[in-house]
Amino acid sequence: MARSERLLDLIQEFRRHRRPVSGQALAETLGVSLRTVYRDIATLKGQGADIEGEPGLGYVLKPGFLLPPLMFADEEIEALVLGMRFVAMRADEPLQRSAQHVLAKISGVLPEELRRALDSSTLLVAPTGSPRDRIDLAALRRAIRAEQRLALAYADADGTLSNRTIWPFALGFFDNVRVLIAWCELRDDFRHFRTDRIAGATETGERYPRRRAALMKDWKALEGKRGMLTKTDSRMG
């Protein structure tokens, strides 16, 4: 959980309790350590929160504390809306829902003038045909975040299946296709796998031996600035 999100959750927990609540109870509710709770309380106090109490006695948040409102320039609002609308239109369903939730959350905490600018943005994303993926893209994203090997059953352009063990580190979204970028142990090289040709993806539970950031850096160096757009087919599978 991001620290900013944890601080918001801590504030919400304080607001749920009218009487002092112990640090241990907060830690158990939030799923963090007691030390983290104490550190986050100190952070909130530094931001102006009137929190009374001490270890062993409990803590209470006095009414009236609000986090500083989010502030954006006009073009930042436009970039935010356009990006979220693109995701809501082009990504898989879990990411589509998340993009809609992000816009709703941000709209809820913006000052009135900026909220009107966000809600009335005229930047639109054209609809497009959705790729027919055969697997759950959320599983691919989990493997990327966890730096975990995947066992793939992958079909080439002729439909011939092959089994691969890969190190996934990026996922590319195009108008009509999505591409998983990975190091392929079979090819001993970087390869691009169209997600609509992945017949199966099994989590191995094993971390791959390199860091995701290092793989991305090496891939970018090999592909160049236009590599993903011009060489995808030549390095497919």
mmCIF file of C-alpha atoms in Angstrom:
data_model
loop_
_atom_site.group_PDB
_atom_site.id
_atom_site.type_symbol
_atom_site.label_atom_id
_atom_site.label_comp_id
_atom_site.label_asym_id
_atom_site.label_seq_id
_atom_site.Cartn_x
_atom_site.Cartn_y
_atom_site.Cartn_z
ATOM 1 C CA MET A 1 0.000 0.000 0.000
ATOM 2 C CA ALA A 2 1.317 3.472 -0.908
ATOM 3 C CA ARG A 3 2.147 5.695 2.052
ATOM 4 C CA SER A 4 -0.291 8.410 0.956
ATOM 5 C CA GLU A 5 -3.091 5.848 0.793
ATOM 6 C CA ARG A 6 -2.125 4.520 4.225
ATOM 7 C CA LEU A 7 -2.276 8.010 5.718
ATOM 8 C CA LEU A 8 -5.751 8.515 4.288
ATOM 9 C CA ASP A 9 -6.851 5.173 5.726
ATOM 10 C CA LEU A 10 -5.430 6.151 9.114
ATOM 11 C CA ILE A 11 -7.424 9.398 9.078
ATOM 12 C CA GLN A 12 -10.567 7.462 8.214
ATOM 13 C CA GLU A 13 -9.950 5.095 11.136
ATOM 14 C CA PHE A 14 -9.580 8.020 13.514
ATOM 15 C CA ARG A 15 -12.846 9.461 12.247
ATOM 16 C CA ARG A 16 -14.614 6.176 12.936
ATOM 17 C CA HIS A 17 -13.731 6.380 16.638
ATOM 18 C CA ARG A 18 -15.106 9.057 18.928
ATOM 19 C CA ARG A 19 -13.040 7.791 21.828
ATOM 20 C CA PRO A 20 -9.260 7.240 21.929
ATOM 21 C CA VAL A 21 -8.136 4.187 19.985
ATOM 22 C CA SER A 22 -4.928 2.320 20.743
ATOM 23 C CA GLY A 23 -2.022 2.209 18.332
ATOM 24 C CA GLN A 24 -2.176 -1.585 18.378
ATOM 25 C CA ALA A 25 -5.837 -1.563 17.322
ATOM 26 C CA LEU A 26 -5.013 0.818 14.472
ATOM 27 C CA ALA A 27 -2.102 -1.369 13.391
ATOM 28 C CA GLU A 28 -4.277 -4.494 13.303
ATOM 29 C CA THR A 29 -7.038 -2.761 11.363
ATOM 30 C CA LEU A 30 -4.664 -1.280 8.784
ATOM 31 C CA GLY A 31 -2.490 -4.378 8.532
ATOM 32 C CA VAL A 32 0.762 -2.583 9.397
ATOM 33 C CA SER A 33 3.246 -2.643 12.248
ATOM 34 C CA LEU A 34 2.807 -0.625 15.440
ATOM 35 C CA ARG A 35 5.990 1.265 14.595
ATOM 36 C CA THR A 36 4.479 2.268 11.236
ATOM 37 C CA VAL A 37 1.365 3.583 12.989
ATOM 38 C CA TYR A 38 3.466 5.713 15.337
ATOM 39 C CA ARG A 39 5.481 7.051 12.413
ATOM 40 C CA ASP A 40 2.332 7.874 10.422
ATOM 41 C CA ILE A 41 0.765 9.633 13.416
ATOM 42 C CA ALA A 42 3.891 11.783 13.672
ATOM 43 C CA THR A 43 3.625 12.580 9.939
ATOM 44 C CA LEU A 44 -0.008 13.634 10.273
ATOM 45 C CA LYS A 45 0.839 15.827 13.259
ATOM 46 C CA GLY A 46 3.526 17.464 11.155
ATOM 47 C CA GLN A 47 0.889 18.241 8.506
ATOM 48 C CA GLY A 48 -1.291 19.978 11.087
ATOM 49 C CA ALA A 49 -3.496 17.170 12.397
ATOM 50 C CA ASP A 50 -4.559 17.729 16.013
ATOM 51 C CA ILE A 51 -3.993 14.207 17.355
ATOM 52 C CA GLU A 52 -4.002 13.808 21.106
ATOM 53 C CA GLY A 53 -2.775 10.807 23.046
ATOM 54 C CA GLU A 54 0.274 8.710 23.635
ATOM 55 C CA PRO A 55 1.374 5.057 23.531
ATOM 56 C CA GLY A 56 -0.565 2.930 25.998
ATOM 57 C CA LEU A 57 -3.424 5.419 26.373
ATOM 58 C CA GLY A 58 -4.697 5.674 22.820
ATOM 59 C CA TYR A 59 -5.124 8.444 20.268
ATOM 60 C CA VAL A 60 -7.952 10.655 19.082
ATOM 61 C CA LEU A 61 -8.136 13.015 16.106
ATOM 62 C CA LYS A 62 -9.750 16.349 16.960
ATOM 63 C CA PRO A 63 -12.331 17.634 14.448
ATOM 64 C CA GLY A 64 -11.403 20.109 11.754
ATOM 65 C CA PHE A 65 -8.368 18.515 10.086
ATOM 66 C CA LEU A 66 -8.427 18.367 6.305
ATOM 67 C CA LEU A 67 -5.616 17.287 4.019
ATOM 68 C CA PRO A 68 -4.421 20.039 1.659
ATOM 69 C CA PRO A 69 -6.570 19.993 -1.507
ATOM 70 C CA LEU A 70 -5.086 18.631 -4.718
ATOM 71 C CA MET A 71 -4.110 21.435 -7.085
ATOM 72 C CA PHE A 72 -3.590 21.072 -10.833
ATOM 73 C CA ALA A 73 -2.888 23.436 -13.713
ATOM 74 C CA ASP A 74 -5.365 23.419 -16.620
ATOM 75 C CA GLU A 75 -3.124 21.277 -18.815
ATOM 76 C CA GLU A 76 -2.484 18.890 -15.929
ATOM 77 C CA ILE A 77 -6.248 18.415 -15.596
ATOM 78 C CA GLU A 78 -6.484 17.755 -19.346
ATOM 79 C CA ALA A 79 -3.602 15.266 -19.244
ATOM 80 C CA LEU A 80 -5.165 13.457 -16.286
ATOM 81 C CA VAL A 81 -8.601 13.213 -17.893
ATOM 82 C CA LEU A 82 -7.262 12.175 -21.289
ATOM 83 C CA GLY A 83 -5.045 9.502 -19.766
ATOM 84 C CA MET A 84 -7.788 8.030 -17.604
ATOM 85 C CA ARG A 85 -10.283 8.117 -20.484
ATOM 86 C CA PHE A 86 -7.770 6.310 -22.686
ATOM 87 C CA VAL A 87 -7.356 3.582 -20.064
ATOM 88 C CA ALA A 88 -11.120 3.386 -19.531
ATOM 89 C CA MET A 89 -11.599 2.914 -23.284
ATOM 90 C CA ARG A 90 -8.612 0.776 -24.301
ATOM 91 C CA ALA A 91 -7.482 -1.346 -21.346
ATOM 92 C CA ASP A 92 -8.880 -4.599 -19.925
ATOM 93 C CA GLU A 93 -11.902 -4.456 -17.617
ATOM 94 C CA PRO A 94 -10.110 -4.274 -14.219
ATOM 95 C CA LEU A 95 -8.002 -1.341 -15.408
ATOM 96 C CA GLN A 96 -11.042 0.300 -17.002
ATOM 97 C CA ARG A 97 -12.871 0.225 -13.675
ATOM 98 C CA SER A 98 -9.793 1.486 -11.838
ATOM 99 C CA ALA A 99 -9.446 4.436 -14.219
ATOM 100 C CA GLN A 100 -13.074 5.411 -13.610
ATOM 101 C CA HIS A 101 -12.563 5.123 -9.849
ATOM 102 C CA VAL A 102 -9.426 7.285 -10.006
ATOM 103 C CA LEU A 103 -11.295 10.091 -11.755
ATOM 104 C CA ALA A 104 -14.142 9.856 -9.246
ATOM 105 C CA LYS A 105 -11.753 9.963 -6.268
ATOM 106 C CA ILE A 106 -9.826 12.934 -7.615
ATOM 107 C CA SER A 107 -13.017 14.786 -8.512
ATOM 108 C CA GLY A 108 -14.250 14.279 -4.955
ATOM 109 C CA VAL A 109 -11.303 16.105 -3.359
ATOM 110 C CA LEU A 110 -10.693 18.887 -5.882
ATOM 111 C CA PRO A 111 -11.779 22.466 -5.184
ATOM 112 C CA GLU A 112 -15.048 23.352 -6.912
ATOM 113 C CA GLU A 113 -13.468 25.267 -9.804
ATOM 114 C CA LEU A 114 -11.041 22.483 -10.659
ATOM 115 C CA ARG A 115 -13.762 19.855 -10.278
ATOM 116 C CA ARG A 116 -15.845 21.656 -12.890
ATOM 117 C CA ALA A 117 -12.833 21.748 -15.219
ATOM 118 C CA LEU A 118 -12.299 18.014 -14.778
ATOM 119 C CA ASP A 119 -15.971 17.109 -15.266
ATOM 120 C CA SER A 120 -16.364 19.326 -18.335
ATOM 121 C CA SER A 121 -13.191 18.326 -20.173
ATOM 122 C CA THR A 122 -13.785 18.103 -23.925
ATOM 123 C CA LEU A 123 -10.820 15.834 -24.687
ATOM 124 C CA LEU A 124 -12.213 12.545 -25.959
ATOM 125 C CA VAL A 125 -10.808 9.126 -26.842
ATOM 126 C CA ALA A 126 -12.202 7.388 -29.889
ATOM 127 C CA PRO A 127 -13.639 3.891 -29.354
ATOM 128 C CA THR A 128 -11.803 0.975 -30.897
ATOM 129 C CA GLY A 129 -12.262 -2.754 -31.222
ATOM 130 C CA SER A 130 -11.127 -4.581 -28.103
ATOM 131 C CA PRO A 131 -8.513 -7.316 -28.546
ATOM 132 C CA ARG A 132 -9.831 -10.803 -27.839
ATOM 133 C CA ASP A 133 -7.412 -11.928 -25.171
ATOM 134 C CA ARG A 134 -7.486 -15.577 -24.149
ATOM 135 C CA ILE A 135 -6.088 -14.971 -20.655
ATOM 136 C CA ASP A 136 -6.563 -12.652 -17.703
ATOM 137 C CA LEU A 137 -4.295 -9.630 -18.112
ATOM 138 C CA ALA A 138 -4.489 -8.972 -14.381
ATOM 139 C CA ALA A 139 -2.474 -12.175 -13.853
ATOM 140 C CA LEU A 140 0.193 -10.884 -16.229
ATOM 141 C CA ARG A 141 0.389 -7.591 -14.353
ATOM 142 C CA ARG A 142 0.734 -9.449 -11.041
ATOM 143 C CA ALA A 143 3.629 -11.472 -12.433
ATOM 144 C CA ILE A 144 5.303 -8.296 -13.677
ATOM 145 C CA ARG A 145 4.948 -6.574 -10.308
ATOM 146 C CA ALA A 146 6.218 -9.656 -8.463
ATOM 147 C CA GLU A 147 9.094 -10.194 -10.949
ATOM 148 C CA GLN A 148 7.916 -13.780 -11.307
ATOM 149 C CA ARG A 149 8.629 -16.348 -13.999
ATOM 150 C CA LEU A 150 5.656 -17.412 -16.105
ATOM 151 C CA ALA A 151 5.150 -20.631 -18.042
ATOM 152 C CA LEU A 152 3.408 -19.773 -21.308
ATOM 153 C CA ALA A 153 1.613 -21.808 -23.921
ATOM 154 C CA TYR A 154 2.021 -19.563 -26.959
ATOM 155 C CA ALA A 155 0.675 -19.866 -30.480
ATOM 156 C CA ASP A 156 2.490 -18.410 -33.488
ATOM 157 C CA ALA A 157 0.765 -16.817 -36.485
ATOM 158 C CA ASP A 158 -0.016 -20.299 -37.882
ATOM 159 C CA GLY A 159 -1.513 -21.484 -34.587
ATOM 160 C CA THR A 160 1.388 -23.788 -33.668
ATOM 161 C CA LEU A 161 1.781 -23.974 -29.897
ATOM 162 C CA SER A 162 5.077 -23.838 -28.045
ATOM 163 C CA ASN A 163 5.891 -23.839 -24.345
ATOM 164 C CA ARG A 164 7.984 -20.999 -22.982
ATOM 165 C CA THR A 165 9.352 -19.901 -19.639
ATOM 166 C CA ILE A 166 9.609 -16.130 -19.581
ATOM 167 C CA TRP A 167 10.529 -13.208 -17.362
ATOM 168 C CA PRO A 168 7.719 -10.661 -17.946
ATOM 169 C CA PHE A 169 8.553 -7.027 -17.271
ATOM 170 C CA ALA A 170 6.237 -4.826 -19.368
ATOM 171 C CA LEU A 171 2.848 -4.798 -21.090
ATOM 172 C CA GLY A 172 2.204 -2.683 -24.182
ATOM 173 C CA PHE A 173 -1.278 -1.451 -25.139
ATOM 174 C CA PHE A 174 -1.923 -0.712 -28.825
ATOM 175 C CA ASP A 175 -5.146 0.052 -30.674
ATOM 176 C CA ASN A 176 -5.913 -3.526 -31.668
ATOM 177 C CA VAL A 177 -3.385 -5.665 -29.840
ATOM 178 C CA ARG A 178 -1.671 -5.962 -26.472
ATOM 179 C CA VAL A 179 1.892 -7.183 -26.185
ATOM 180 C CA LEU A 180 3.666 -8.806 -23.245
ATOM 181 C CA ILE A 181 7.365 -7.956 -23.261
ATOM 182 C CA ALA A 182 9.639 -10.506 -21.619
ATOM 183 C CA TRP A 183 12.956 -12.306 -21.608
ATOM 184 C CA CYS A 184 12.419 -15.734 -23.136
ATOM 185 C CA GLU A 185 14.553 -18.548 -21.718
ATOM 186 C CA LEU A 186 13.986 -20.650 -24.856
ATOM 187 C CA ARG A 187 15.229 -17.929 -27.226
ATOM 188 C CA ASP A 188 17.744 -16.512 -24.724
ATOM 189 C CA ASP A 189 16.617 -13.069 -25.826
ATOM 190 C CA PHE A 190 13.898 -10.462 -25.445
ATOM 191 C CA ARG A 191 10.619 -11.372 -27.111
ATOM 192 C CA HIS A 192 7.189 -9.798 -27.605
ATOM 193 C CA PHE A 193 4.140 -12.016 -27.044
ATOM 194 C CA ARG A 194 0.743 -10.967 -28.365
ATOM 195 C CA THR A 195 -1.699 -11.555 -25.538
ATOM 196 C CA ASP A 196 -4.392 -12.806 -27.936
ATOM 197 C CA ARG A 197 -2.032 -15.670 -28.852
ATOM 198 C CA ILE A 198 -1.247 -16.713 -25.268
ATOM 199 C CA ALA A 199 -3.253 -19.897 -24.752
ATOM 200 C CA GLY A 200 -2.233 -20.263 -21.121
ATOM 201 C CA ALA A 201 -0.066 -18.596 -18.483
ATOM 202 C CA THR A 202 0.896 -20.424 -15.296
ATOM 203 C CA GLU A 203 2.487 -18.731 -12.320
ATOM 204 C CA THR A 204 5.610 -20.644 -11.280
ATOM 205 C CA GLY A 205 6.018 -19.028 -7.871
ATOM 206 C CA GLU A 206 9.680 -18.378 -8.756
ATOM 207 C CA ARG A 207 11.290 -14.957 -9.007
ATOM 208 C CA TYR A 208 13.412 -14.425 -12.050
ATOM 209 C CA PRO A 209 17.084 -13.659 -11.401
ATOM 210 C CA ARG A 210 17.192 -10.037 -12.624
ATOM 211 C CA ARG A 211 15.345 -6.931 -11.540
ATOM 212 C CA ARG A 212 12.494 -5.672 -13.680
ATOM 213 C CA ALA A 213 14.069 -2.219 -14.000
ATOM 214 C CA ALA A 214 17.319 -3.716 -15.319
ATOM 215 C CA LEU A 215 15.457 -5.772 -17.927
ATOM 216 C CA MET A 216 13.528 -2.702 -19.041
ATOM 217 C CA LYS A 217 16.717 -0.672 -19.348
ATOM 218 C CA ASP A 218 18.436 -3.324 -21.472
ATOM 219 C CA TRP A 219 15.341 -3.804 -23.647
ATOM 220 C CA LYS A 220 15.075 -0.080 -24.315
ATOM 221 C CA ALA A 221 18.749 0.068 -25.238
ATOM 222 C CA LEU A 222 18.286 -2.737 -27.784
ATOM 223 C CA GLU A 223 15.013 -1.571 -29.232
ATOM 224 C CA GLY A 224 15.740 2.128 -29.482
ATOM 225 C CA LYS A 225 13.124 4.855 -29.322
ATOM 226 C CA ARG A 226 11.008 3.377 -32.132
ATOM 227 C CA GLY A 227 11.744 -0.259 -31.504
ATOM 228 C CA MET A 228 8.441 -1.225 -29.891
ATOM 229 C CA LEU A 229 6.511 0.256 -32.799
ATOM 230 C CA THR A 230 8.634 -1.004 -35.689
ATOM 231 C CA LYS A 231 10.153 -4.273 -34.519
ATOM 232 C CA THR A 232 7.321 -5.926 -32.657
ATOM 233 C CA ASP A 233 6.492 -8.345 -35.462
ATOM 234 C CA SER A 234 10.133 -9.225 -36.116
ATOM 235 C CA ARG A 235 10.711 -10.157 -32.473
ATOM 236 C CA MET A 236 7.338 -11.766 -31.848
ATOM 237 C CA GLY A 237 7.543 -14.994 -29.856
#
